[in-house]
CSV table of C-alpha atoms in Angstrom, one decimal:
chain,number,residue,atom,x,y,z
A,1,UNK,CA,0.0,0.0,0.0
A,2,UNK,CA,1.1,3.1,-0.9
A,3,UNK,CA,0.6,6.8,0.2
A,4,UNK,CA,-1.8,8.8,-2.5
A,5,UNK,CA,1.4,11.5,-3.0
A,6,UNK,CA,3.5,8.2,-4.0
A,7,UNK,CA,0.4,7.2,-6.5
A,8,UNK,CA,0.2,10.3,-7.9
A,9,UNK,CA,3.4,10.2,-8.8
A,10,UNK,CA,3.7,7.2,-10.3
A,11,UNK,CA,0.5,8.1,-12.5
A,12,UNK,CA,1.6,11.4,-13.4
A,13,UNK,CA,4.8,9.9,-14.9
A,14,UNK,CA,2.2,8.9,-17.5
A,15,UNK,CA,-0.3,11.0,-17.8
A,16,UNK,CA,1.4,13.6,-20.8
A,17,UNK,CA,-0.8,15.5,-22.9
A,18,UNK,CA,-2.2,13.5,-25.9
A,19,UNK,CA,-1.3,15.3,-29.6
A,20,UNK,CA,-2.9,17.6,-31.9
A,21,UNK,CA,-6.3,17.9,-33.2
A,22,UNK,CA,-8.1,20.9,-35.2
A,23,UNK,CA,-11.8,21.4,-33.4
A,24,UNK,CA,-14.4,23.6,-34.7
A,25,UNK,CA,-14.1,27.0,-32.2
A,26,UNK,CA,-17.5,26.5,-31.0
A,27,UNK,CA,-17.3,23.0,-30.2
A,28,UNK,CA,-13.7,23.7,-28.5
A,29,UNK,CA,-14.8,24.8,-25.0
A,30,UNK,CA,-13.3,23.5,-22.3
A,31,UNK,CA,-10.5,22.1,-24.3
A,32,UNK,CA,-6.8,23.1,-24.2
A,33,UNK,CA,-4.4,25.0,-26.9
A,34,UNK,CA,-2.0,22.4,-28.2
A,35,UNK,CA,0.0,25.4,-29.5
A,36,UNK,CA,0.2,29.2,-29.8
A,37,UNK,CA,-2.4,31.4,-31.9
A,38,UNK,CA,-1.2,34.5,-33.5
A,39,UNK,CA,-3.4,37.8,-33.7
A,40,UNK,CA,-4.7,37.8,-37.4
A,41,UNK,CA,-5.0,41.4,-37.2
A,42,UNK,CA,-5.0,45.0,-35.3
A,43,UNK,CA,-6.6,45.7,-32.6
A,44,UNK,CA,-7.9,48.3,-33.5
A,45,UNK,CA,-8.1,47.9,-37.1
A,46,UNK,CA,-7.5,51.8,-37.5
A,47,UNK,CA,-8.0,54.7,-35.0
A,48,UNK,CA,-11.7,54.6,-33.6
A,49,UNK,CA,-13.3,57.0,-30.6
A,50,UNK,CA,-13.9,55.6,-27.6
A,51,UNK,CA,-16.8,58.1,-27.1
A,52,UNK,CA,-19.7,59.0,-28.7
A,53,UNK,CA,-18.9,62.8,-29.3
A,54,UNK,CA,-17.4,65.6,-31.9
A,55,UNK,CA,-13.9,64.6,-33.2
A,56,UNK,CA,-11.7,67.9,-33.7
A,57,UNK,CA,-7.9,69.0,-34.5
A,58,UNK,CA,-6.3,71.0,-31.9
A,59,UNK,CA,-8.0,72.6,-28.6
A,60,UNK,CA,-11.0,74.5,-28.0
A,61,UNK,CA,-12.4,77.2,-25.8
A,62,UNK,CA,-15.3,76.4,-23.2
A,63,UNK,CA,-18.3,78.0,-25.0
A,64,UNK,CA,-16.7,77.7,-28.1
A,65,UNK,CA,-19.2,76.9,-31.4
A,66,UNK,CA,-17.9,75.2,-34.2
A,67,UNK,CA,-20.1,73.6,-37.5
A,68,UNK,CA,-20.4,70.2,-37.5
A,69,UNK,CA,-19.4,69.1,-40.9
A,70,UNK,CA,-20.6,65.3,-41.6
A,71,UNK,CA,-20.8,62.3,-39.3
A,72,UNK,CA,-19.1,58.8,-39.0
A,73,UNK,CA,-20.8,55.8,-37.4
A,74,UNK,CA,-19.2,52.8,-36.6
A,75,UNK,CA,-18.6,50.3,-39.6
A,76,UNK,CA,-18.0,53.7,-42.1
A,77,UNK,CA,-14.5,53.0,-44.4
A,78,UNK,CA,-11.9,55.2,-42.6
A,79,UNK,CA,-10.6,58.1,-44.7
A,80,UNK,CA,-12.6,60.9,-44.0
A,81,UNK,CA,-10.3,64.2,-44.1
A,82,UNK,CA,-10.8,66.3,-40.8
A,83,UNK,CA,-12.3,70.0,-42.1
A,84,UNK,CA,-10.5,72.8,-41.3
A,85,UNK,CA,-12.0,74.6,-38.1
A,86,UNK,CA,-15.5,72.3,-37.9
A,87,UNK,CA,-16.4,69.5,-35.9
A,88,UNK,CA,-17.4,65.6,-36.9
A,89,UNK,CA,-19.8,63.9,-35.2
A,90,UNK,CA,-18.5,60.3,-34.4
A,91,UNK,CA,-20.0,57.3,-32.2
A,92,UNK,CA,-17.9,54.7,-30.3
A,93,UNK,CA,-16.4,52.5,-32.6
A,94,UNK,CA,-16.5,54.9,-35.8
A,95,UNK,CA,-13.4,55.6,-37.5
A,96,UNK,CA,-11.4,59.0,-36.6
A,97,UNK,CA,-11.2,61.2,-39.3
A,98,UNK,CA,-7.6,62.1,-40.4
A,99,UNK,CA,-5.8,65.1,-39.1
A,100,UNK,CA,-8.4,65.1,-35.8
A,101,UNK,CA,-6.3,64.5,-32.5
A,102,UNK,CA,-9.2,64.5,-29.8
A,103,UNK,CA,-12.9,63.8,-29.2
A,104,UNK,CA,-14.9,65.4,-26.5
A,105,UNK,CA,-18.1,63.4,-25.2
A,106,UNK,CA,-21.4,64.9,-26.6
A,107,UNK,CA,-21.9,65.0,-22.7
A,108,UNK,CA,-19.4,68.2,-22.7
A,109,UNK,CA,-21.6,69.8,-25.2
A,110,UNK,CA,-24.4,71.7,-25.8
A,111,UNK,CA,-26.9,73.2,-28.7
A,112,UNK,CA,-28.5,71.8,-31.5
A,113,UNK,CA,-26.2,69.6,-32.6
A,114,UNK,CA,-27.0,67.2,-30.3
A,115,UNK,CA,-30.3,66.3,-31.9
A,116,UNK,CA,-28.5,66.6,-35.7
A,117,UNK,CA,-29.9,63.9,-38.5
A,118,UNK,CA,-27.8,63.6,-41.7
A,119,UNK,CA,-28.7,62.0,-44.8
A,120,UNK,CA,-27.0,58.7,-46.1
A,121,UNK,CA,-25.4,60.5,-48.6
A,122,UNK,CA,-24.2,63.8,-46.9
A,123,UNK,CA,-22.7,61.3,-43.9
A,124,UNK,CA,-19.0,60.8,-43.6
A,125,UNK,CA,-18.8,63.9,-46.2
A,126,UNK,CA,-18.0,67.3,-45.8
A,127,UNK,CA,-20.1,69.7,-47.0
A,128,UNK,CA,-23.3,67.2,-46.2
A,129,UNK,CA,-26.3,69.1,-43.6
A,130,UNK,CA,-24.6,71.1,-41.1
A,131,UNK,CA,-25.4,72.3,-37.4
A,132,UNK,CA,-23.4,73.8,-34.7
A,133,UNK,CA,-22.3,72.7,-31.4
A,134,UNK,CA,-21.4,74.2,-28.3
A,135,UNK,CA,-18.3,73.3,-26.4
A,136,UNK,CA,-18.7,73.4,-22.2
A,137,UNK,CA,-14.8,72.4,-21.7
A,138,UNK,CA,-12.1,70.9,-24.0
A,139,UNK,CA,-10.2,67.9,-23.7
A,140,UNK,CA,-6.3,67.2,-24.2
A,141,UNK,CA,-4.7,66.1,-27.1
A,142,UNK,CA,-5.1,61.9,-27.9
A,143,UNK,CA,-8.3,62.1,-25.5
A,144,UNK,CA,-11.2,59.4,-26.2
A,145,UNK,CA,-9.2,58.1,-29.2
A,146,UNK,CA,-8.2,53.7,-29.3
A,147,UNK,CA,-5.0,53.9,-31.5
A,148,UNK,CA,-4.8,51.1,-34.1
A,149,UNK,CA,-3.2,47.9,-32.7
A,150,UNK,CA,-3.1,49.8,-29.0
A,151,UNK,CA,-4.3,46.5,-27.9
A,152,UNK,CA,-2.1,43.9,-30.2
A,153,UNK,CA,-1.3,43.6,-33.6
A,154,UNK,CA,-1.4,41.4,-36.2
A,155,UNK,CA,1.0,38.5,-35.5
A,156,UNK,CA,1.4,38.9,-32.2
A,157,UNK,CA,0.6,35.9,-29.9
A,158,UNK,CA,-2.9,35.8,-29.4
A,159,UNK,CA,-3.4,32.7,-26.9
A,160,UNK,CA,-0.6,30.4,-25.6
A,161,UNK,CA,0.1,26.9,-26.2
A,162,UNK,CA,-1.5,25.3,-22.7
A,163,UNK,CA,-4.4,28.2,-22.8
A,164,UNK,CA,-7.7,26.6,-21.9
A,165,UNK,CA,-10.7,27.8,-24.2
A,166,UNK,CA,-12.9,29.7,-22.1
A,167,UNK,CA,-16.0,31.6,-23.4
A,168,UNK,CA,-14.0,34.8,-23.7
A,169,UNK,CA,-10.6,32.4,-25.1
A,170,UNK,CA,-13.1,31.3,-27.8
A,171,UNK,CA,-14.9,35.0,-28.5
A,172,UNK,CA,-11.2,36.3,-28.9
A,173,UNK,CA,-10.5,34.0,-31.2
A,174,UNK,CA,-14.0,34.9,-33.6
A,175,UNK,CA,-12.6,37.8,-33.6
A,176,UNK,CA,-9.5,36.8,-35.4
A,177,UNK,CA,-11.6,34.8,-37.5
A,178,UNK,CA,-10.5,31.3,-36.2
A,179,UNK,CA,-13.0,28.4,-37.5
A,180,UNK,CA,-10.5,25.7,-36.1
A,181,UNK,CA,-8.4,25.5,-33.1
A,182,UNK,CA,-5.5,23.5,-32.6
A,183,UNK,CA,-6.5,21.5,-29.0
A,184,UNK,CA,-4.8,18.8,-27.4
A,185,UNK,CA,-7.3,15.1,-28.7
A,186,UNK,CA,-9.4,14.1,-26.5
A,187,UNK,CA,-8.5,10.9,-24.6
A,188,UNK,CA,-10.9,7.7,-26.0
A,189,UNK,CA,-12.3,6.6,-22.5
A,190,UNK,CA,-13.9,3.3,-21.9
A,191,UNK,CA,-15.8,1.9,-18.6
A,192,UNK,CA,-16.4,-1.6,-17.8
A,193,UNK,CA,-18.5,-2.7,-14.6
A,194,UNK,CA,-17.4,-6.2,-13.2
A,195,UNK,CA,-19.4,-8.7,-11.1
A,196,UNK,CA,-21.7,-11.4,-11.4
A,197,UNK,CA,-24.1,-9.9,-8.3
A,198,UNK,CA,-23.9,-6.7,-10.5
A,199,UNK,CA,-27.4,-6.3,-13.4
A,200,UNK,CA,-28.2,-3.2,-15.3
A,201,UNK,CA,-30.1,-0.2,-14.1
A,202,UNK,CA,-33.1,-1.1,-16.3
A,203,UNK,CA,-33.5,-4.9,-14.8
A,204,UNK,CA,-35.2,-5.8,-11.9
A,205,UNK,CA,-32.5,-6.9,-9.4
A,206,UNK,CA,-33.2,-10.6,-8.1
A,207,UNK,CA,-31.5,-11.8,-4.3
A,208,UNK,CA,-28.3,-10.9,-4.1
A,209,UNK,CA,-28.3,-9.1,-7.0
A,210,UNK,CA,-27.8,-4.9,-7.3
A,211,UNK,CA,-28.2,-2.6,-10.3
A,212,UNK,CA,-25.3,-1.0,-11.5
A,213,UNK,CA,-24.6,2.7,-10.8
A,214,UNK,CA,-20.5,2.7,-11.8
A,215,UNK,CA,-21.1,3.0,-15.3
A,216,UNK,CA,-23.7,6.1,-15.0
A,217,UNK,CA,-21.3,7.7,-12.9
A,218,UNK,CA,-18.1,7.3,-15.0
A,219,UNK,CA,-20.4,8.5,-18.4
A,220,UNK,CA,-21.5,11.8,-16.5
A,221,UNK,CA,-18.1,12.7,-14.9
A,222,UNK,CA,-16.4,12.1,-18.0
A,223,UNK,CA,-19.0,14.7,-19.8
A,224,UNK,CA,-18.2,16.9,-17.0
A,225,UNK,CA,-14.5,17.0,-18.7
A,226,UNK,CA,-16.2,17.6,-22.0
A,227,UNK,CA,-15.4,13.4,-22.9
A,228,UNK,CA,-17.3,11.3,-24.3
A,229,UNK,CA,-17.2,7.6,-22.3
A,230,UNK,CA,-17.9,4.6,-24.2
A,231,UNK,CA,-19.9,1.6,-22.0
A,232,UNK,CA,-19.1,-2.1,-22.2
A,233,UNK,CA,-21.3,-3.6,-20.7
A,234,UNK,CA,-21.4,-5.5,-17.4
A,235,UNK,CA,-18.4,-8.5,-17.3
A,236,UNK,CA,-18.9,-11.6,-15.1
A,237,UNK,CA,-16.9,-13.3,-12.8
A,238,UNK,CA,-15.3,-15.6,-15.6
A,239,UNK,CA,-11.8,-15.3,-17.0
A,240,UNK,CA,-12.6,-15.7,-20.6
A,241,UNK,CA,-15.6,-13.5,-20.9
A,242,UNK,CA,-13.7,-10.6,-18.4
A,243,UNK,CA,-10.9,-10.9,-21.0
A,244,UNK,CA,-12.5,-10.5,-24.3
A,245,UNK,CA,-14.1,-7.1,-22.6
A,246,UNK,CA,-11.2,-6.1,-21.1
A,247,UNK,CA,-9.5,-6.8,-24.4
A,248,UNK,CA,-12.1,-4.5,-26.1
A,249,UNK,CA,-11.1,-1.4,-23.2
A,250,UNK,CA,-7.7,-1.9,-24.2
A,251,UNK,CA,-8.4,-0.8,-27.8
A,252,UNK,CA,-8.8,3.2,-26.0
A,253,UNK,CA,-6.6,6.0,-24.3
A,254,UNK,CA,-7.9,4.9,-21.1
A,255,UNK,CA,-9.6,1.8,-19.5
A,256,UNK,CA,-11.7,2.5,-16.6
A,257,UNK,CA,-12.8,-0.7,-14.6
A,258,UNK,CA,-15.0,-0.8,-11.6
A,259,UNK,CA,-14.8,-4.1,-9.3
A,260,UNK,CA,-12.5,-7.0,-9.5
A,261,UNK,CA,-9.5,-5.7,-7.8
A,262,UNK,CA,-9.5,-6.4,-4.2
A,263,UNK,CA,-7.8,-10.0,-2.9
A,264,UNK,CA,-10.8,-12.1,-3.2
A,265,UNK,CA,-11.1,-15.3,-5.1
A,266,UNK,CA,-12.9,-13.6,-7.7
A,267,UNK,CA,-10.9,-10.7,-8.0
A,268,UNK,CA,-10.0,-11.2,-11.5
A,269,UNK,CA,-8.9,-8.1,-12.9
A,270,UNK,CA,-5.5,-8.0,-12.0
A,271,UNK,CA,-4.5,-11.4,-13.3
A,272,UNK,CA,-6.3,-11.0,-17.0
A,273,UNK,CA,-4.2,-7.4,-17.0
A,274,UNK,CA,-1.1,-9.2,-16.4
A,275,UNK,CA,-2.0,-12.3,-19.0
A,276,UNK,CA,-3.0,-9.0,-21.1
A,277,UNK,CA,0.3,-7.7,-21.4
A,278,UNK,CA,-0.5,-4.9,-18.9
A,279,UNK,CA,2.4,-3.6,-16.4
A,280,UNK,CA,0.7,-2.7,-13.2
A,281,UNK,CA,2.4,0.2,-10.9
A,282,UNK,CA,0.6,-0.4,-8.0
A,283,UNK,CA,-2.8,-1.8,-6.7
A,284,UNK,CA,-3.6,-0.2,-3.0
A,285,UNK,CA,-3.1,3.4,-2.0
A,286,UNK,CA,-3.2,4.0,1.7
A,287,UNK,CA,-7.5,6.2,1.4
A,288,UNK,CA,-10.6,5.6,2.7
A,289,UNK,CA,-12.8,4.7,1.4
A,290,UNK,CA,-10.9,3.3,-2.2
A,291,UNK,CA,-7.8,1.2,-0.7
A,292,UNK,CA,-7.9,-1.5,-3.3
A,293,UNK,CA,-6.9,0.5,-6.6
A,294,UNK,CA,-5.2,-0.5,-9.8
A,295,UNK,CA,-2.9,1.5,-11.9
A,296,UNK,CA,-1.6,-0.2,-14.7
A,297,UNK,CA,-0.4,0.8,-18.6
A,298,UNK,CA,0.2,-0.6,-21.8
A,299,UNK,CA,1.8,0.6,-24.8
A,300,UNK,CA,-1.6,2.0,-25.9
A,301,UNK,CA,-2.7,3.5,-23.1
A,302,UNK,CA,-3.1,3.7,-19.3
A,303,UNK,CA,-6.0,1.5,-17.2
A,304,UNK,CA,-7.5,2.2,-13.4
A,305,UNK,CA,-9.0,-0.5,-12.0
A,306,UNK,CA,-11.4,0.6,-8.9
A,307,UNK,CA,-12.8,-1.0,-6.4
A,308,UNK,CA,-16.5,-2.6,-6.5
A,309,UNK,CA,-17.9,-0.2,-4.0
A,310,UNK,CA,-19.8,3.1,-5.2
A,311,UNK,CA,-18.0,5.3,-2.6
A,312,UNK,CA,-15.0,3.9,-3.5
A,313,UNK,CA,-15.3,4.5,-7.2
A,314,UNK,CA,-16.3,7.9,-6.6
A,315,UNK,CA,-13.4,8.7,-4.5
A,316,UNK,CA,-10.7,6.8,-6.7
A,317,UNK,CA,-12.0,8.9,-9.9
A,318,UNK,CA,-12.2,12.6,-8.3
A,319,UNK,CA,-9.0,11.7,-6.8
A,320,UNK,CA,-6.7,10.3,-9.5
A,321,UNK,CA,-8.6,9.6,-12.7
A,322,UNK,CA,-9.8,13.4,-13.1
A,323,UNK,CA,-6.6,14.7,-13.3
A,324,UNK,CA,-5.1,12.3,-15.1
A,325,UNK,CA,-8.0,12.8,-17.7
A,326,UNK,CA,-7.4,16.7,-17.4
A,327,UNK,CA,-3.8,16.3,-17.9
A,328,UNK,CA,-4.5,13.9,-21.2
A,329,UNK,CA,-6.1,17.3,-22.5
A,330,UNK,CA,-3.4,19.4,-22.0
A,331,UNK,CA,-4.1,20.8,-18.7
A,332,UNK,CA,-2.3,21.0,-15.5
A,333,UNK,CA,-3.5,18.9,-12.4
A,334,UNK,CA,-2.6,16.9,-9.8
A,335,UNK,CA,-4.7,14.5,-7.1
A,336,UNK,CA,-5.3,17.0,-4.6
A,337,UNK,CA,-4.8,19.8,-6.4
A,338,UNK,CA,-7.5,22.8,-6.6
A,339,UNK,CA,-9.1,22.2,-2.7
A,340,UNK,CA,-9.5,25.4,-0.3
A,341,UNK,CA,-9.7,26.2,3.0
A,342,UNK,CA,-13.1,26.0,4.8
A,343,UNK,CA,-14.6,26.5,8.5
A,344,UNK,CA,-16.2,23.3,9.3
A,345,UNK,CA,-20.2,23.7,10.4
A,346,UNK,CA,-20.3,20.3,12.0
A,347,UNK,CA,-17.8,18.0,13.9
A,348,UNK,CA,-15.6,15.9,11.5
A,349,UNK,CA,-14.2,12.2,12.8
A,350,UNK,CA,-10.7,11.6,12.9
A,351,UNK,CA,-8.7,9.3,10.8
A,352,UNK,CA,-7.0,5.9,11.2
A,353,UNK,CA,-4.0,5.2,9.4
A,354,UNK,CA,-5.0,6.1,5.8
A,355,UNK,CA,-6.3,9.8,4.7
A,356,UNK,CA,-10.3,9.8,5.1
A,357,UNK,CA,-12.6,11.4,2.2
A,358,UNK,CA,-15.8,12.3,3.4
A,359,UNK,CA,-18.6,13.6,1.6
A,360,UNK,CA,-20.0,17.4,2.5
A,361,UNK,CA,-22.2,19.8,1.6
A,362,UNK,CA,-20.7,23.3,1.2
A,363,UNK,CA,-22.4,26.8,1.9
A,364,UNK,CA,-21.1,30.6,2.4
A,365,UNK,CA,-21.4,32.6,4.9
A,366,UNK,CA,-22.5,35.7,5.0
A,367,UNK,CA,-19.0,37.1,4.2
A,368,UNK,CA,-18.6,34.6,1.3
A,369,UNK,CA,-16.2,32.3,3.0
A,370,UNK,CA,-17.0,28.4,2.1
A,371,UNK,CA,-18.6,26.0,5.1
A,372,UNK,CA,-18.5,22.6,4.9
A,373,UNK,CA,-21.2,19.9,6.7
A,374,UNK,CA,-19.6,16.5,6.6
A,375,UNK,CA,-21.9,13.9,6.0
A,376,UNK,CA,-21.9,10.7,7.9
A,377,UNK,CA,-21.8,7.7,5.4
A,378,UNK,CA,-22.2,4.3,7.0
A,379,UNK,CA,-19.8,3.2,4.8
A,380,UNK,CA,-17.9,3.1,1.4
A,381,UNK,CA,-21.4,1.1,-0.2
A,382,UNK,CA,-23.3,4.3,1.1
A,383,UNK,CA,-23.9,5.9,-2.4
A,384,UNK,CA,-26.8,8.6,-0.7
A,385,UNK,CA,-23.7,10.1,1.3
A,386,UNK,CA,-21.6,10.6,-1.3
A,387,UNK,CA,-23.9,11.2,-4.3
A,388,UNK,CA,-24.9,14.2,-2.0
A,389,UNK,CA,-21.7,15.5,-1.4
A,390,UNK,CA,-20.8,18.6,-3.6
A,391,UNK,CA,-17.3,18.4,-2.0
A,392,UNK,CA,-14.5,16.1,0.0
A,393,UNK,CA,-13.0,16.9,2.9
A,394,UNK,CA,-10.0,15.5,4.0
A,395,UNK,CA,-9.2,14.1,6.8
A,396,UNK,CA,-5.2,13.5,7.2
A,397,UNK,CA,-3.9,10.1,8.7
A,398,UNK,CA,-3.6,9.9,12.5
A,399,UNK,CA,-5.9,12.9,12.4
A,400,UNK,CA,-8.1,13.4,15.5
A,401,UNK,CA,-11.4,14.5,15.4
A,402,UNK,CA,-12.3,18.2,15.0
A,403,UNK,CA,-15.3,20.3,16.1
A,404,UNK,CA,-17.3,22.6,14.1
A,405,UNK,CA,-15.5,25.4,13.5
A,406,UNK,CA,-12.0,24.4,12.5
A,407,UNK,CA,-10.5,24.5,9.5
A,408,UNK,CA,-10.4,22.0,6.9
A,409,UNK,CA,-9.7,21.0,3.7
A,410,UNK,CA,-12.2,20.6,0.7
A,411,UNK,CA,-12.0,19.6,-3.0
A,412,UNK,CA,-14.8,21.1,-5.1
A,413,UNK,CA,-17.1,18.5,-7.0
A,414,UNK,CA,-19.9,20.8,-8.5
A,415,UNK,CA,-20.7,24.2,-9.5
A,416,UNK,CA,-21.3,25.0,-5.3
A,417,UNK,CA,-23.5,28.1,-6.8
A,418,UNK,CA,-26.3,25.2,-7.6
């Protein structure tokens, strides 16, 4: 048995981020750069106000009146020459006309400008309708005015390799005009539920007999990581028929198997990964619930065996199969690594000689910090506990117990804000 640092380590060691694929931009969320983007153009494409106002060359007076001489709007072709001793009206976003050096806010202005219509035809020309407008107070030179590429320009790095595609990652990249994006492929994930006791959730359990709930779980928290998890089925308690299934797992990225792995007679998994060519790196880490775990690879990909009990497979997946799958995509993670600080709002046990995971419901208090309610599970086949649970908490080896109040540590499962 080892500790969970040591099995971390040994799993990280292969656990490196899978190659290249081009994805669609708006099916890329979630997913991670497999190299740098470049900017495709300026930003801004030319000089644009920042203000809906006048745009005018050199200073001016307070109560000084000037004719306004066209307007600009944004999405008008720059080019327009600034006349001589007038005023342009401009709106955020519209192109500045040459030789003008400032824009002042209509809000600093006064008269009947304000309310001035021009044609199609006159706009963005001189000479077009004209009004006045009255100045209240001027404005320095450069003021209200986003210089072209201010922001970046074209062929400078846009994203970095490594960058995870957020909703405002992928809207920066529309605006560069990215259809594809070069991600990290997605890891081909399969799960296989052991156990001749063990029936699918659709049939009618007999005596001794239970539905199975490991496959349900492994499909939704591997959509959770944007994967797609392909089922195989229930395998029985035979070596032949385990083996052909197994066999059929091996074919992706990663093999997840629940059941099979602990040291009874028909624990099977181990010995049909070994006949399978598979090289195992160690099979119990020193947690509760979740002791009996397999981590073995092959030369096409990596396999976790877990133990039969829902906790357990729970535990063993946000724990170490998570990250690994995270890091397959290109990010960076590690067992442990993402939990915060909390106040505990009810007592928590103690622990024996392995770490203790225990289920808990998290709330904020009125200053925003996190709380965390352990629940009481009666044991690692209690799947109410920890299918309630929209955290862990930790409780170190040789830990004693603590009261409500203390401080703790808790991994996040869920969106806590639902």
């Amino acid at each position: 048995m080892i500790s969970p640092d040591e099995a971390w380590r040994r799993i990280a060691a292969h656990v490196a981020p899978l190659g290249e694929e081009g994805v669609e931009r708006r099916a890329a969320l979630g997913r991670v750069l497999a190299r740098e983007v470049a900017a495709t153009l300026d930003v801004p494409a030319d000089d644009v106000s920042a203000m809906d106002g006048y745009a005018l060359a050199g200073e001016v007076a307070a109560g000084e009146r000037r004719g306004v001489a066209a307007t600009v709007v944004a999405g008008d072709a720059p080019g327009l020459e600034m006349p001589a001793g007038a005023a342009v009206r401009i709106m955020t976003g519209a192109p500045v006309p040459r030789g003008a050096d400032r824009v002042i806010p209509v809000e600093m202005t006064e008269g009947p400008a304000k309310d001035v219509r021009v044609s199609e035809e006159a706009r963005g020309a001189a000479g077009g309708e004209r009004s006045e407008v009255v100045f209240r107070e001027g404005v320095a030179a450069g003021a209200n005015i986003r210089r072209r590429g201010e922001v970046m320009r074209a062929g400078d790095a846009l994203l970095p390799a490594g960058a995870a595609l957020t909703p405002g990652a992928l809207a920066l990249l529309a605006t560069h005009g990215y259809a594809e994006v070069p991600v990290h492929r997605a890891p081909s994930v399969a799960v296989l539920a052991t156990g001749d006791e063990v029936v699918a959730p659709e049939s009618v359990p007999g005596p001794g007999r239970l539905r199975d709930s490991h496959t349900d779980f492994l499909l939704a928290a591997g959509a959770s990581l944007g994967l797609r998890v392909t089922p195989l089925g229930i395998a029985p308690d035979r070596v032949d028929e385990l083996t052909a299934l197994v066999e059929r797992g091996l074919r992706h990225d990663v093999l997840l198997l629940c059941g099979g792995v602990s040291m009874g007679e028909l624990d099977l998994v181990e010995g049909v990964l070994a006949a399978l060519g598979c090289q195992s790196h160690f099979t119990a880490v020193a947690i509760q619930p979740g002791k009996p775990m397999v981590f073995a690879t092959h030369p096409g990909g990596l396999v976790f065996g877990l133990p039969g009990n829902p906790a357990s497979v729970m535990v063993g997946f946000w724990l170490f199969v998570r990250p690994a799958l995270r890091r397959l995509l290109g990010g960076d993670d590690a067992w442990w690594r993402g939990a915060v600080a909390a106040t505990l709002g009810a007592p928590l046990p103690g622990a024996g000689a392995r770490d203790r995971f225990l289920p808990a419901m998290v709330t904020f208090t009125a200053g925003g910090a996190p709380r965390a309610d352990p629940l009481a599970p009666r044991g690692s086949h209690d799947l109410a506990a920890y299918a309630r649970g929209s955290a862990l908490v930790r409780v170190p080896a040789g830990s004693p117990p603590s009261p409500a109040g203390a401080e703790c540590q808790i991994l996040p499962l869920a969106d806590w804000r639902e």
